[in-house]
mmCIF file of C-alpha atoms in Angstrom:
data_model
loop_
_atom_site.group_PDB
_atom_site.id
_atom_site.type_symbol
_atom_site.label_atom_id
_atom_site.label_comp_id
_atom_site.label_asym_id
_atom_site.label_seq_id
_atom_site.Cartn_x
_atom_site.Cartn_y
_atom_site.Cartn_z
ATOM 1 C CA GLU G 1 25.744 7.395 26.175
ATOM 2 C CA ALA G 2 22.556 8.995 27.549
ATOM 3 C CA GLY G 3 21.172 11.904 25.548
ATOM 4 C CA VAL G 4 19.853 15.220 26.648
ATOM 5 C CA ALA G 5 16.912 14.649 29.113
ATOM 6 C CA GLN G 6 14.053 17.173 29.303
ATOM 7 C CA SER G 7 10.921 17.160 31.438
ATOM 8 C CA PRO G 8 8.019 17.480 31.515
ATOM 9 C CA ARG G 9 7.369 16.431 27.917
ATOM 10 C CA TYR G 10 3.955 18.268 27.910
ATOM 11 C CA LYS G 11 2.470 20.975 29.963
ATOM 12 C CA ILE G 12 -0.829 22.716 29.671
ATOM 13 C CA ILE G 13 -1.426 25.941 31.721
ATOM 14 C CA GLU G 14 -3.657 28.938 31.816
ATOM 15 C CA LYS G 15 -2.343 32.293 30.822
ATOM 16 C CA ARG G 16 -0.666 34.247 33.666
ATOM 17 C CA GLN G 17 0.308 31.025 35.340
ATOM 18 C CA SER G 18 3.900 29.990 35.735
ATOM 19 C CA VAL G 19 5.717 26.966 34.368
ATOM 20 C CA ALA G 20 9.235 25.421 34.733
ATOM 21 C CA PHE G 21 11.155 23.146 32.349
ATOM 22 C CA TRP G 22 14.185 21.017 33.361
ATOM 23 C CA CYS G 23 17.165 19.880 31.249
ATOM 24 C CA ASN G 24 19.865 17.615 32.002
ATOM 25 C CA PRO G 25 22.597 17.779 29.378
ATOM 26 C CA ILE G 26 24.890 14.971 28.186
ATOM 27 C CA SER G 27 27.478 14.190 30.877
ATOM 28 C CA GLY G 28 30.578 16.448 30.484
ATOM 29 C CA HIS G 29 29.005 18.808 28.066
ATOM 30 C CA ALA G 30 30.000 22.403 29.175
ATOM 31 C CA THR G 31 27.654 24.304 26.939
ATOM 32 C CA LEU G 32 23.860 24.252 27.323
ATOM 33 C CA TYR G 33 21.307 25.978 25.072
ATOM 34 C CA TRP G 34 17.464 26.666 25.351
ATOM 35 C CA TYR G 35 15.624 27.125 22.092
ATOM 36 C CA GLN G 36 12.040 28.020 21.555
ATOM 37 C CA GLN G 37 10.218 26.406 18.605
ATOM 38 C CA ILE G 38 6.857 27.860 17.776
ATOM 39 C CA LEU G 39 4.668 25.700 15.538
ATOM 40 C CA GLY G 40 5.649 26.018 11.868
ATOM 41 C CA GLN G 41 8.814 27.832 12.636
ATOM 42 C CA GLY G 42 12.456 26.915 13.147
ATOM 43 C CA PRO G 43 14.031 26.895 16.597
ATOM 44 C CA LYS G 44 15.019 30.277 17.975
ATOM 45 C CA LEU G 45 17.890 30.585 20.623
ATOM 46 C CA LEU G 46 16.718 31.886 23.945
ATOM 47 C CA ILE G 47 19.841 31.467 26.088
ATOM 48 C CA GLN G 48 23.265 29.868 25.974
ATOM 49 C CA PHE G 49 25.335 28.893 29.058
ATOM 50 C CA GLN G 50 28.967 27.996 29.239
ATOM 51 C CA ASN G 51 29.310 25.930 32.488
ATOM 52 C CA ASN G 52 27.241 28.075 34.909
ATOM 53 C CA GLY G 53 27.833 31.439 33.101
ATOM 54 C CA VAL G 54 25.405 33.055 30.606
ATOM 55 C CA VAL G 55 27.093 33.512 27.160
ATOM 56 C CA ASP G 56 24.105 34.990 25.291
ATOM 57 C CA ASP G 57 20.606 35.758 26.395
ATOM 58 C CA SER G 58 19.876 38.561 23.912
ATOM 59 C CA GLN G 59 16.623 36.904 22.639
ATOM 60 C CA LEU G 60 15.363 35.854 26.161
ATOM 61 C CA PRO G 61 12.245 37.915 27.111
ATOM 62 C CA LYS G 62 13.571 38.801 30.473
ATOM 63 C CA ASP G 63 10.414 40.364 31.891
ATOM 64 C CA ARG G 64 8.809 36.888 31.943
ATOM 65 C CA PHE G 65 11.533 34.278 31.198
ATOM 66 C CA SER G 66 14.335 33.284 33.434
ATOM 67 C CA ALA G 67 16.912 30.451 33.261
ATOM 68 C CA GLU G 68 19.640 29.137 35.462
ATOM 69 C CA ARG G 69 22.332 26.563 35.584
ATOM 70 C CA LEU G 70 23.570 26.845 39.038
ATOM 71 C CA LYS G 71 26.148 24.027 39.311
ATOM 72 C CA GLY G 72 27.034 23.990 35.611
ATOM 73 C CA VAL G 73 25.116 20.793 34.914
ATOM 74 C CA ASP G 74 21.276 20.746 34.675
ATOM 75 C CA SER G 75 19.259 23.788 33.934
ATOM 76 C CA THR G 76 15.880 25.222 34.504
ATOM 77 C CA LEU G 77 13.846 27.512 32.334
ATOM 78 C CA LYS G 78 10.987 29.440 33.885
ATOM 79 C CA ILE G 79 8.163 31.444 32.468
ATOM 80 C CA GLN G 80 6.111 33.696 34.798
ATOM 81 C CA PRO G 81 3.506 34.827 33.935
ATOM 82 C CA ALA G 82 2.901 32.827 30.753
ATOM 83 C CA LYS G 83 1.231 34.473 27.682
ATOM 84 C CA LEU G 84 -0.699 32.782 24.847
ATOM 85 C CA GLU G 85 2.140 33.465 22.489
ATOM 86 C CA ASP G 86 4.499 31.287 24.736
ATOM 87 C CA SER G 87 2.879 28.210 23.387
ATOM 88 C CA ALA G 88 5.736 26.370 21.798
ATOM 89 C CA VAL G 89 8.196 23.521 22.173
ATOM 90 C CA TYR G 90 11.176 24.231 24.414
ATOM 91 C CA LEU G 91 14.258 22.479 23.270
ATOM 92 C CA CYS G 92 17.309 21.977 25.268
ATOM 93 C CA ALA G 93 20.651 21.276 23.612
ATOM 94 C CA SER G 94 24.098 20.673 24.778
ATOM 95 C CA SER G 95 27.540 20.580 23.305
ATOM 96 C CA LEU G 96 30.981 19.496 24.542
ATOM 97 C CA ARG G 97 32.404 23.013 24.060
ATOM 98 C CA SER G 98 31.108 26.289 22.887
ATOM 99 C CA ALA G 99 31.863 25.652 19.220
ATOM 100 C CA GLY G 100 31.003 22.020 19.348
ATOM 101 C CA GLU G 101 28.127 20.001 17.720
ATOM 102 C CA LEU G 102 24.685 20.422 19.262
ATOM 103 C CA PHE G 103 22.793 17.472 20.621
ATOM 104 C CA PHE G 104 19.115 18.163 21.205
ATOM 105 C CA GLY G 105 16.644 16.725 23.727
ATOM 106 C CA GLU G 106 13.093 15.756 22.599
ATOM 107 C CA GLY G 107 11.628 19.053 23.950
ATOM 108 C CA SER G 108 8.885 20.207 26.285
ATOM 109 C CA ARG G 109 5.690 21.129 24.609
ATOM 110 C CA LEU G 110 3.944 24.065 26.293
ATOM 111 C CA THR G 111 0.254 24.942 25.673
ATOM 112 C CA VAL G 112 -0.990 28.245 27.106
ATOM 113 C CA LEU G 113 -4.837 28.584 27.224
ATOM 114 C CA ALA L 1 22.219 39.887 10.586
ATOM 115 C CA GLN L 2 22.287 36.260 9.481
ATOM 116 C CA SER L 3 19.236 34.629 8.117
ATOM 117 C CA VAL L 4 18.072 31.407 6.498
ATOM 118 C CA THR L 5 15.271 30.836 3.965
ATOM 119 C CA GLN L 6 13.763 27.555 3.149
ATOM 120 C CA PRO L 7 11.391 28.394 0.233
ATOM 121 C CA ASP L 8 9.431 25.137 0.337
ATOM 122 C CA ILE L 9 7.185 24.688 3.305
ATOM 123 C CA HIS L 10 5.939 21.368 2.239
ATOM 124 C CA ILE L 11 7.216 18.791 -0.267
ATOM 125 C CA THR L 12 5.661 15.479 -1.276
ATOM 126 C CA VAL L 13 7.698 12.861 -3.088
ATOM 127 C CA SER L 14 7.152 9.274 -4.060
ATOM 128 C CA GLU L 15 9.097 6.596 -2.372
ATOM 129 C CA GLY L 16 12.231 5.810 -4.416
ATOM 130 C CA ALA L 17 12.134 9.264 -6.159
ATOM 131 C CA SER L 18 14.995 11.768 -5.764
ATOM 132 C CA LEU L 19 14.773 14.635 -3.381
ATOM 133 C CA GLU L 20 16.179 18.179 -3.229
ATOM 134 C CA LEU L 21 15.375 20.586 -0.344
ATOM 135 C CA ARG L 22 16.375 24.208 -0.913
ATOM 136 C CA CYS L 23 18.244 26.463 1.548
ATOM 137 C CA ASN L 24 19.404 30.048 1.061
ATOM 138 C CA TYR L 25 21.333 31.956 3.574
ATOM 139 C CA SER L 26 22.571 35.351 4.314
ATOM 140 C CA TYR L 27 25.768 35.729 6.258
ATOM 141 C CA GLY L 28 28.497 38.303 6.369
ATOM 142 C CA ALA L 29 31.459 36.025 6.683
ATOM 143 C CA THR L 30 32.282 32.369 5.824
ATOM 144 C CA PRO L 31 29.314 30.466 7.121
ATOM 145 C CA TYR L 32 29.060 27.261 9.038
ATOM 146 C CA LEU L 33 26.049 25.491 7.469
ATOM 147 C CA PHE L 34 23.967 22.632 8.810
ATOM 148 C CA TRP L 35 21.096 20.509 8.014
ATOM 149 C CA TYR L 36 19.074 18.945 10.807
ATOM 150 C CA VAL L 37 16.038 16.469 10.732
ATOM 151 C CA GLN L 38 13.205 16.400 13.217
ATOM 152 C CA SER L 39 10.778 13.517 13.418
ATOM 153 C CA PRO L 40 7.442 14.031 15.080
ATOM 154 C CA GLY L 41 7.824 14.453 18.839
ATOM 155 C CA GLN L 42 11.520 14.288 18.592
ATOM 156 C CA GLY L 43 14.487 16.548 19.004
ATOM 157 C CA LEU L 44 16.693 17.679 16.171
ATOM 158 C CA GLN L 45 19.274 15.372 14.716
ATOM 159 C CA LEU L 46 22.159 16.583 12.746
ATOM 160 C CA LEU L 47 22.370 15.176 9.187
ATOM 161 C CA LEU L 48 25.421 16.921 7.926
ATOM 162 C CA LYS L 49 27.514 20.119 8.184
ATOM 163 C CA TYR L 50 29.730 22.224 6.119
ATOM 164 C CA PHE L 51 32.632 24.194 7.457
ATOM 165 C CA SER L 52 35.253 24.466 4.655
ATOM 166 C CA GLY L 53 36.896 22.418 1.982
ATOM 167 C CA ASP L 54 35.003 20.174 -0.434
ATOM 168 C CA THR L 55 31.687 21.867 -1.183
ATOM 169 C CA LEU L 56 29.804 18.515 -1.555
ATOM 170 C CA VAL L 57 29.305 17.025 1.913
ATOM 171 C CA GLN L 58 28.087 13.720 2.781
ATOM 172 C CA GLY L 59 25.864 12.968 5.808
ATOM 173 C CA ILE L 60 24.078 10.288 7.532
ATOM 174 C CA LYS L 61 21.078 8.266 6.066
ATOM 175 C CA GLY L 62 22.386 8.694 2.515
ATOM 176 C CA PHE L 63 21.874 12.560 2.452
ATOM 177 C CA GLU L 64 24.287 15.028 0.828
ATOM 178 C CA ALA L 65 24.445 18.755 0.457
ATOM 179 C CA GLU L 66 26.253 21.109 -1.790
ATOM 180 C CA PHE L 67 27.551 24.571 -0.841
ATOM 181 C CA LYS L 68 27.370 27.128 -3.587
ATOM 182 C CA ARG L 69 28.882 30.423 -2.364
ATOM 183 C CA SER L 70 27.915 32.244 -5.604
ATOM 184 C CA GLN L 71 24.232 31.318 -5.002
ATOM 185 C CA SER L 72 24.260 31.539 -1.150
ATOM 186 C CA SER L 73 22.707 28.107 -1.211
ATOM 187 C CA PHE L 74 23.128 24.851 0.765
ATOM 188 C CA ASN L 75 20.634 22.480 -0.826
ATOM 189 C CA LEU L 76 20.088 18.986 0.634
ATOM 190 C CA ARG L 77 19.748 16.012 -1.697
ATOM 191 C CA LYS L 78 19.040 12.396 -1.607
ATOM 192 C CA PRO L 79 18.977 10.047 -4.676
ATOM 193 C CA SER L 80 16.274 7.723 -3.484
ATOM 194 C CA VAL L 81 13.748 8.623 -0.770
ATOM 195 C CA HIS L 82 12.577 6.055 1.735
ATOM 196 C CA TRP L 83 9.184 6.237 3.632
ATOM 197 C CA SER L 84 11.198 6.778 6.920
ATOM 198 C CA ASP L 85 12.544 9.960 5.654
ATOM 199 C CA ALA L 86 9.259 11.613 6.114
ATOM 200 C CA ALA L 87 9.994 14.420 8.727
ATOM 201 C CA GLU L 88 10.645 18.147 8.950
ATOM 202 C CA TYR L 89 14.049 19.292 7.737
ATOM 203 C CA PHE L 90 15.834 22.521 9.038
ATOM 204 C CA CYS L 91 18.699 24.339 7.506
ATOM 205 C CA ALA L 92 20.807 26.480 9.870
ATOM 206 C CA VAL L 93 23.763 28.918 9.568
ATOM 207 C CA GLY L 94 26.231 29.918 12.273
ATOM 208 C CA ALA L 95 29.463 31.499 13.131
ATOM 209 C CA ASN L 96 30.779 28.058 14.203
ATOM 210 C CA ALA L 97 29.432 24.750 15.131
ATOM 211 C CA GLY L 98 27.348 25.720 18.067
ATOM 212 C CA ASN L 99 27.149 29.435 18.781
ATOM 213 C CA MET L 100 24.492 31.677 17.438
ATOM 214 C CA LEU L 101 22.891 29.180 15.152
ATOM 215 C CA THR L 102 20.045 30.706 12.961
ATOM 216 C CA PHE L 103 17.517 28.203 11.701
ATOM 217 C CA GLY L 104 15.241 28.379 8.671
ATOM 218 C CA GLY L 105 11.557 27.814 8.955
ATOM 219 C CA GLY L 106 11.786 24.194 7.920
ATOM 220 C CA THR L 107 10.535 22.058 5.120
ATOM 221 C CA ARG L 108 8.039 19.238 5.889
ATOM 222 C CA LEU L 109 8.651 16.262 3.719
ATOM 223 C CA MET L 110 5.955 13.748 3.068
ATOM 224 C CA VAL L 111 6.660 10.484 1.234
ATOM 225 C CA LYS L 112 4.054 8.676 -0.929
ATOM 226 C CA PRO L 113 4.040 4.961 -1.105
#
């Protein structure tokens, strides 16, 4: 069974530029999560989707971050404009249902210069 | 609000020695508790979880953890560490298996030959 796929694995941008990360969850998984992991810290939940609806985005900085899961399968996380403090690994995870075990992708590492 | 504290940022043990990683949590109700492992450049992998029942839970790769409600702790143990166990370990608490997981800051384990 294929795992959670994420791309790109690495991205370097200048501050105030924009960036987008893509995630394809495990087939059949209804719930999708985006986490931000800053160096030296644990992952922090940014947004949770159930199919194509948002369940929780209370910790998403909505002035610059946006995410969508239009067809209830893959998802895109966008940052515009990026700030230095956005440098982090962005982890996507999926689960079969909202209370199910999370399976994580390898992450997309963002460096903002 | 729920929180997780992992007091040890770094731990170094010799190969073959025993290991205990500490985790303390704060949660208003009966917690769901997890330990994840993250190897360099990889996503998080679930080692074990506790929902209810026997307070000593077994996980993959020979790890176990003990839930102690009176101490609000969920420490991870392994009787004999292998060099391949070198990684970062995260404790997490949540309302269920997937929703609203809060992660600790992580403990980086190094294994000496």
